[in-house]
């Protein structure tokens, strides 16, 4: 993961190149970014569904039960 300063520098470099790009290239970049965003949304939804299914199959443990379990096994 980038630091805040690294992110800022990367975004500035991207902005310089975007300002120099042709309109058709900008349209392509936007389309790619939207596809990436859609894929990430789908992955997030899948992860939520899997977590719900796991919780349904395996049940849940409350924090209090977990802490008690640690004391019993220590």
GROMACS .gro file of N, CA, C and O in nm:
model
  296
    1UNK      N    1   0.085  -0.117   0.000
    1UNK     CA    2   0.000   0.000   0.000
    1UNK      C    3   0.089   0.124   0.000
    1UNK      O    4   0.189   0.131   0.070
    2UNK      N    5   0.050   0.220  -0.077
    2UNK     CA    6   0.129   0.342  -0.090
    2UNK      C    7   0.104   0.436   0.027
    2UNK      O    8  -0.004   0.438   0.084
    3UNK      N    9   0.207   0.514   0.058
    3UNK     CA   10   0.189   0.618   0.159
    3UNK      C   11   0.106   0.731   0.097
    3UNK      O   12   0.086   0.736  -0.026
    4UNK      N   13   0.059   0.818   0.181
    4UNK     CA   14  -0.021   0.931   0.132
    4UNK      C   15   0.058   1.015   0.032
    4UNK      O   16   0.006   1.058  -0.072
    5UNK      N   17   0.186   1.037   0.060
    5UNK     CA   18   0.271   1.116  -0.030
    5UNK      C   19   0.291   1.043  -0.164
    5UNK      O   20   0.285   1.105  -0.270
    6UNK      N   21   0.312   0.912  -0.159
    6UNK     CA   22   0.329   0.834  -0.283
    6UNK      C   23   0.203   0.839  -0.368
    6UNK      O   24   0.208   0.853  -0.489
    7UNK      N   25   0.087   0.827  -0.302
    7UNK     CA   26  -0.041   0.836  -0.373
    7UNK      C   27  -0.056   0.972  -0.441
    7UNK      O   28  -0.097   0.981  -0.556
    8UNK      N   29  -0.022   1.077  -0.367
    8UNK     CA   30  -0.034   1.213  -0.420
    8UNK      C   31   0.056   1.230  -0.543
    8UNK      O   32   0.012   1.285  -0.645
    9UNK      N   33   0.179   1.181  -0.536
    9UNK     CA   34   0.272   1.191  -0.648
    9UNK      C   35   0.223   1.111  -0.769
    9UNK      O   36   0.233   1.156  -0.883
   10UNK      N   37   0.170   0.992  -0.743
   10UNK     CA   38   0.118   0.909  -0.851
   10UNK      C   39   0.000   0.976  -0.920
   10UNK      O   40  -0.008   0.981  -1.043
   11UNK      N   41  -0.090   1.030  -0.841
   11UNK     CA   42  -0.208   1.098  -0.897
   11UNK      C   43  -0.166   1.221  -0.978
   11UNK      O   44  -0.220   1.247  -1.086
   12UNK      N   45  -0.068   1.295  -0.929
   12UNK     CA   46  -0.019   1.411  -1.004
   12UNK      C   47   0.042   1.369  -1.137
   12UNK      O   48   0.018   1.433  -1.240
   13UNK      N   49   0.119   1.260  -1.137
   13UNK     CA   50   0.179   1.211  -1.261
   13UNK      C   51   0.071   1.166  -1.359
   13UNK      O   52   0.079   1.192  -1.480
   14UNK      N   53  -0.031   1.100  -1.308
   14UNK     CA   54  -0.143   1.057  -1.393
   14UNK      C   55  -0.214   1.178  -1.450
   14UNK      O   56  -0.248   1.180  -1.569
   15UNK      N   57  -0.237   1.278  -1.368
   15UNK     CA   58  -0.306   1.398  -1.415
   15UNK      C   59  -0.229   1.468  -1.526
   15UNK      O   60  -0.289   1.518  -1.623
   16UNK      N   61  -0.097   1.473  -1.515
   16UNK     CA   62  -0.016   1.534  -1.622
   16UNK      C   63  -0.039   1.461  -1.753
   16UNK      O   64  -0.063   1.522  -1.857
   17UNK      N   65  -0.033   1.328  -1.746
   17UNK     CA   66  -0.052   1.249  -1.868
   17UNK      C   67  -0.195   1.258  -1.921
   17UNK      O   68  -0.216   1.263  -2.043
   18UNK      N   69  -0.293   1.261  -1.831
   18UNK     CA   70  -0.432   1.273  -1.875
   18UNK      C   71  -0.456   1.406  -1.946
   18UNK      O   72  -0.530   1.412  -2.045
   19UNK      N   73  -0.395   1.511  -1.897
   19UNK     CA   74  -0.412   1.642  -1.959
   19UNK      C   75  -0.350   1.648  -2.099
   19UNK      O   76  -0.388   1.732  -2.180
   20UNK      N   77  -0.256   1.559  -2.127
   20UNK     CA   78  -0.192   1.556  -2.258
   20UNK      C   79  -0.258   1.458  -2.355
   20UNK      O   80  -0.228   1.458  -2.474
   21UNK      N   81  -0.348   1.375  -2.305
   21UNK     CA   82  -0.406   1.268  -2.385
   21UNK      C   83  -0.515   1.318  -2.480
   21UNK      O   84  -0.581   1.419  -2.454
   22UNK      N   85  -0.531   1.245  -2.590
   22UNK     CA   86  -0.640   1.272  -2.683
   22UNK      C   87  -0.772   1.230  -2.620
   22UNK      O   88  -0.777   1.143  -2.533
   23UNK      N   89  -0.882   1.289  -2.669
   23UNK     CA   90  -1.014   1.258  -2.615
   23UNK      C   91  -1.047   1.109  -2.628
   23UNK      O   92  -1.106   1.050  -2.537
   24UNK      N   93  -1.009   1.048  -2.738
   24UNK     CA   94  -1.040   0.906  -2.758
   24UNK      C   95  -0.968   0.819  -2.653
   24UNK      O   96  -1.024   0.721  -2.603
   25UNK      N   97  -0.846   0.858  -2.618
   25UNK     CA   98  -0.772   0.786  -2.516
   25UNK      C   99  -0.838   0.805  -2.379
   25UNK      O  100  -0.849   0.711  -2.300
   26UNK      N  101  -0.885   0.926  -2.354
   26UNK     CA  102  -0.955   0.952  -2.228
   26UNK      C  103  -1.080   0.865  -2.216
   26UNK      O  104  -1.109   0.811  -2.109
   27UNK      N  105  -1.152   0.849  -2.326
   27UNK     CA  106  -1.271   0.763  -2.326
   27UNK      C  107  -1.234   0.619  -2.296
   27UNK      O  108  -1.303   0.550  -2.221
   28UNK      N  109  -1.123   0.572  -2.354
   28UNK     CA  110  -1.078   0.435  -2.329
   28UNK      C  111  -1.037   0.416  -2.183
   28UNK      O  112  -1.070   0.315  -2.120
   29UNK      N  113  -0.965   0.512  -2.129
   29UNK     CA  114  -0.922   0.505  -1.989
   29UNK      C  115  -1.043   0.501  -1.897
   29UNK      O  116  -1.048   0.421  -1.803
   30UNK      N  117  -1.140   0.585  -1.924
   30UNK     CA  118  -1.262   0.587  -1.843
   30UNK      C  119  -1.333   0.452  -1.849
   30UNK      O  120  -1.377   0.399  -1.746
   31UNK      N  121  -1.342   0.394  -1.966
   31UNK     CA  122  -1.407   0.263  -1.982
   31UNK      C  123  -1.332   0.156  -1.902
   31UNK      O  124  -1.395   0.073  -1.834
   32UNK      N  125  -1.198   0.159  -1.907
   32UNK     CA  126  -1.119   0.062  -1.831
   32UNK      C  127  -1.140   0.079  -1.681
   32UNK      O  128  -1.157  -0.019  -1.608
   33UNK      N  129  -1.139   0.203  -1.635
   33UNK     CA  130  -1.158   0.229  -1.492
   33UNK      C  131  -1.297   0.184  -1.445
   33UNK      O  132  -1.311   0.129  -1.335
   34UNK      N  133  -1.397   0.205  -1.529
   34UNK     CA  134  -1.532   0.160  -1.493
   34UNK      C  135  -1.538   0.008  -1.485
   34UNK      O  136  -1.602  -0.047  -1.395
   35UNK      N  137  -1.471  -0.061  -1.579
   35UNK     CA  138  -1.467  -0.208  -1.575
   35UNK      C  139  -1.398  -0.257  -1.448
   35UNK      O  140  -1.445  -0.350  -1.383
   36UNK      N  141  -1.289  -0.195  -1.412
   36UNK     CA  142  -1.217  -0.231  -1.289
   36UNK      C  143  -1.307  -0.211  -1.168
   36UNK      O  144  -1.315  -0.297  -1.079
   37UNK      N  145  -1.377  -0.100  -1.164
   37UNK     CA  146  -1.468  -0.071  -1.053
   37UNK      C  147  -1.580  -0.176  -1.046
   37UNK      O  148  -1.614  -0.224  -0.937
   38UNK      N  149  -1.635  -0.212  -1.161
   38UNK     CA  150  -1.741  -0.314  -1.165
   38UNK      C  151  -1.689  -0.449  -1.114
   38UNK      O  152  -1.758  -0.519  -1.039
   39UNK      N  153  -1.568  -0.486  -1.155
   39UNK     CA  154  -1.510  -0.613  -1.111
   39UNK      C  155  -1.489  -0.612  -0.960
   39UNK      O  156  -1.520  -0.710  -0.891
   40UNK      N  157  -1.439  -0.501  -0.908
   40UNK     CA  158  -1.418  -0.491  -0.763
   40UNK      C  159  -1.550  -0.499  -0.688
   40UNK      O  160  -1.559  -0.563  -0.584
   41UNK      N  161  -1.655  -0.436  -0.743
   41UNK     CA  162  -1.787  -0.444  -0.680
   41UNK      C  163  -1.836  -0.589  -0.678
   41UNK      O  164  -1.889  -0.635  -0.578
   42UNK      N  165  -1.818  -0.659  -0.789
   42UNK     CA  166  -1.860  -0.800  -0.797
   42UNK      C  167  -1.784  -0.885  -0.696
   42UNK      O  168  -1.841  -0.972  -0.631
   43UNK      N  169  -1.653  -0.860  -0.683
   43UNK     CA  170  -1.571  -0.935  -0.587
   43UNK      C  171  -1.617  -0.907  -0.444
   43UNK      O  172  -1.622  -0.998  -0.361
   44UNK      N  173  -1.651  -0.781  -0.415
   44UNK     CA  174  -1.699  -0.746  -0.282
   44UNK      C  175  -1.831  -0.816  -0.252
   44UNK      O  176  -1.850  -0.870  -0.142
   45UNK      N  177  -1.921  -0.817  -0.347
   45UNK     CA  178  -2.051  -0.882  -0.329
   45UNK      C  179  -2.032  -1.032  -0.308
   45UNK      O  180  -2.095  -1.092  -0.221
   46UNK      N  181  -1.944  -1.093  -0.386
   46UNK     CA  182  -1.916  -1.236  -0.371
   46UNK      C  183  -1.858  -1.266  -0.233
   46UNK      O  184  -1.897  -1.363  -0.167
   47UNK      N  185  -1.766  -1.182  -0.185
   47UNK     CA  186  -1.706  -1.202  -0.054
   47UNK      C  187  -1.811  -1.193   0.057
   47UNK      O  188  -1.809  -1.271   0.152
   48UNK      N  189  -1.904  -1.100   0.043
   48UNK     CA  190  -2.012  -1.086   0.141
   48UNK      C  191  -2.100  -1.209   0.140
   48UNK      O  192  -2.135  -1.264   0.246
   49UNK      N  193  -2.136  -1.257   0.022
   49UNK     CA  194  -2.220  -1.377   0.012
   49UNK      C  195  -2.149  -1.497   0.073
   49UNK      O  196  -2.211  -1.577   0.145
   50UNK      N  197  -2.019  -1.512   0.045
   50UNK     CA  198  -1.943  -1.624   0.100
   50UNK      C  199  -1.936  -1.616   0.252
   50UNK      O  200  -1.948  -1.717   0.321
   51UNK      N  201  -1.917  -1.496   0.306
   51UNK     CA  202  -1.911  -1.479   0.451
   51UNK      C  203  -2.046  -1.512   0.515
   51UNK      O  204  -2.050  -1.578   0.620
   52UNK      N  205  -2.154  -1.471   0.452
   52UNK     CA  206  -2.287  -1.503   0.505
   52UNK      C  207  -2.312  -1.652   0.501
   52UNK      O  208  -2.366  -1.710   0.595
   53UNK      N  209  -2.273  -1.716   0.391
   53UNK     CA  210  -2.291  -1.861   0.379
   53UNK      C  211  -2.207  -1.934   0.484
   53UNK      O  212  -2.255  -2.027   0.549
   54UNK      N  213  -2.083  -1.889   0.503
   54UNK     CA  214  -1.997  -1.950   0.604
   54UNK      C  215  -2.057  -1.935   0.743
   54UNK      O  216  -2.057  -2.029   0.822
   55UNK      N  217  -2.106  -1.817   0.771
   55UNK     CA  218  -2.168  -1.792   0.902
   55UNK      C  219  -2.291  -1.880   0.920
   55UNK      O  220  -2.314  -1.934   1.027
   56UNK      N  221  -2.367  -1.898   0.813
   56UNK     CA  222  -2.488  -1.981   0.820
   56UNK      C  223  -2.451  -2.127   0.843
   56UNK      O  224  -2.512  -2.195   0.925
   57UNK      N  225  -2.348  -2.175   0.773
   57UNK     CA  226  -2.307  -2.315   0.783
   57UNK      C  227  -2.237  -2.341   0.916
   57UNK      O  228  -2.265  -2.439   0.985
   58UNK      N  229  -2.142  -2.256   0.952
   58UNK     CA  230  -2.057  -2.280   1.068
   58UNK      C  231  -2.105  -2.212   1.195
   58UNK      O  232  -2.047  -2.234   1.302
   59UNK      N  233  -2.205  -2.129   1.184
   59UNK     CA  234  -2.252  -2.056   1.302
   59UNK      C  235  -2.158  -1.943   1.336
   59UNK      O  236  -2.058  -1.918   1.268
   60UNK      N  237  -2.188  -1.874   1.443
   60UNK     CA  238  -2.105  -1.761   1.485
   60UNK      C  239  -2.067  -1.779   1.630
   60UNK      O  240  -2.132  -1.851   1.705
   61UNK      N  241  -1.964  -1.711   1.669
   61UNK     CA  242  -1.919  -1.710   1.807
   61UNK      C  243  -1.910  -1.565   1.852
   61UNK      O  244  -1.849  -1.483   1.784
   62UNK      N  245  -1.973  -1.535   1.964
   62UNK     CA  246  -1.968  -1.398   2.013
   62UNK      C  247  -1.829  -1.369   2.068
   62UNK      O  248  -1.752  -1.460   2.099
   63UNK      N  249  -1.798  -1.243   2.084
   63UNK     CA  250  -1.668  -1.203   2.136
   63UNK      C  251  -1.650  -1.257   2.279
   63UNK      O  252  -1.544  -1.306   2.316
   64UNK      N  253  -1.754  -1.252   2.357
   64UNK     CA  254  -1.748  -1.304   2.493
   64UNK      C  255  -1.719  -1.453   2.496
   64UNK      O  256  -1.639  -1.501   2.577
   65UNK      N  257  -1.784  -1.529   2.408
   65UNK     CA  258  -1.758  -1.672   2.400
   65UNK      C  259  -1.614  -1.698   2.358
   65UNK      O  260  -1.547  -1.787   2.410
   66UNK      N  261  -1.566  -1.618   2.262
   66UNK     CA  262  -1.429  -1.635   2.214
   66UNK      C  263  -1.328  -1.608   2.326
   66UNK      O  264  -1.233  -1.683   2.346
   67UNK      N  265  -1.351  -1.499   2.401
   67UNK     CA  266  -1.259  -1.465   2.510
   67UNK      C  267  -1.262  -1.576   2.616
   67UNK      O  268  -1.158  -1.613   2.669
   68UNK      N  269  -1.379  -1.628   2.646
   68UNK     CA  270  -1.391  -1.738   2.743
   68UNK      C  271  -1.320  -1.863   2.695
   68UNK      O  272  -1.256  -1.933   2.772
   69UNK      N  273  -1.330  -1.890   2.566
   69UNK     CA  274  -1.263  -2.006   2.508
   69UNK      C  275  -1.113  -1.995   2.523
   69UNK      O  276  -1.044  -2.091   2.557
   70UNK      N  277  -1.058  -1.873   2.502
   70UNK     CA  278  -0.915  -1.852   2.515
   70UNK      C  279  -0.868  -1.877   2.658
   70UNK      O  280  -0.762  -1.931   2.681
   71UNK      N  281  -0.949  -1.838   2.756
   71UNK     CA  282  -0.911  -1.859   2.896
   71UNK      C  283  -0.911  -2.008   2.929
   71UNK      O  284  -0.826  -2.056   3.001
   72UNK      N  285  -1.010  -2.080   2.876
   72UNK     CA  286  -1.022  -2.222   2.905
   72UNK      C  287  -0.909  -2.302   2.843
   72UNK      O  288  -0.865  -2.403   2.898
   73UNK      N  289  -0.859  -2.260   2.727
   73UNK     CA  290  -0.757  -2.337   2.657
   73UNK      C  291  -0.617  -2.294   2.694
   73UNK      O  292  -0.522  -2.358   2.657
   74UNK      N  293  -0.604  -2.183   2.766
   74UNK     CA  294  -0.469  -2.131   2.800
   74UNK      C  295  -0.406  -2.209   2.911
   74UNK      O  296  -0.460  -2.279   2.985
   0.00000   0.00000   0.00000
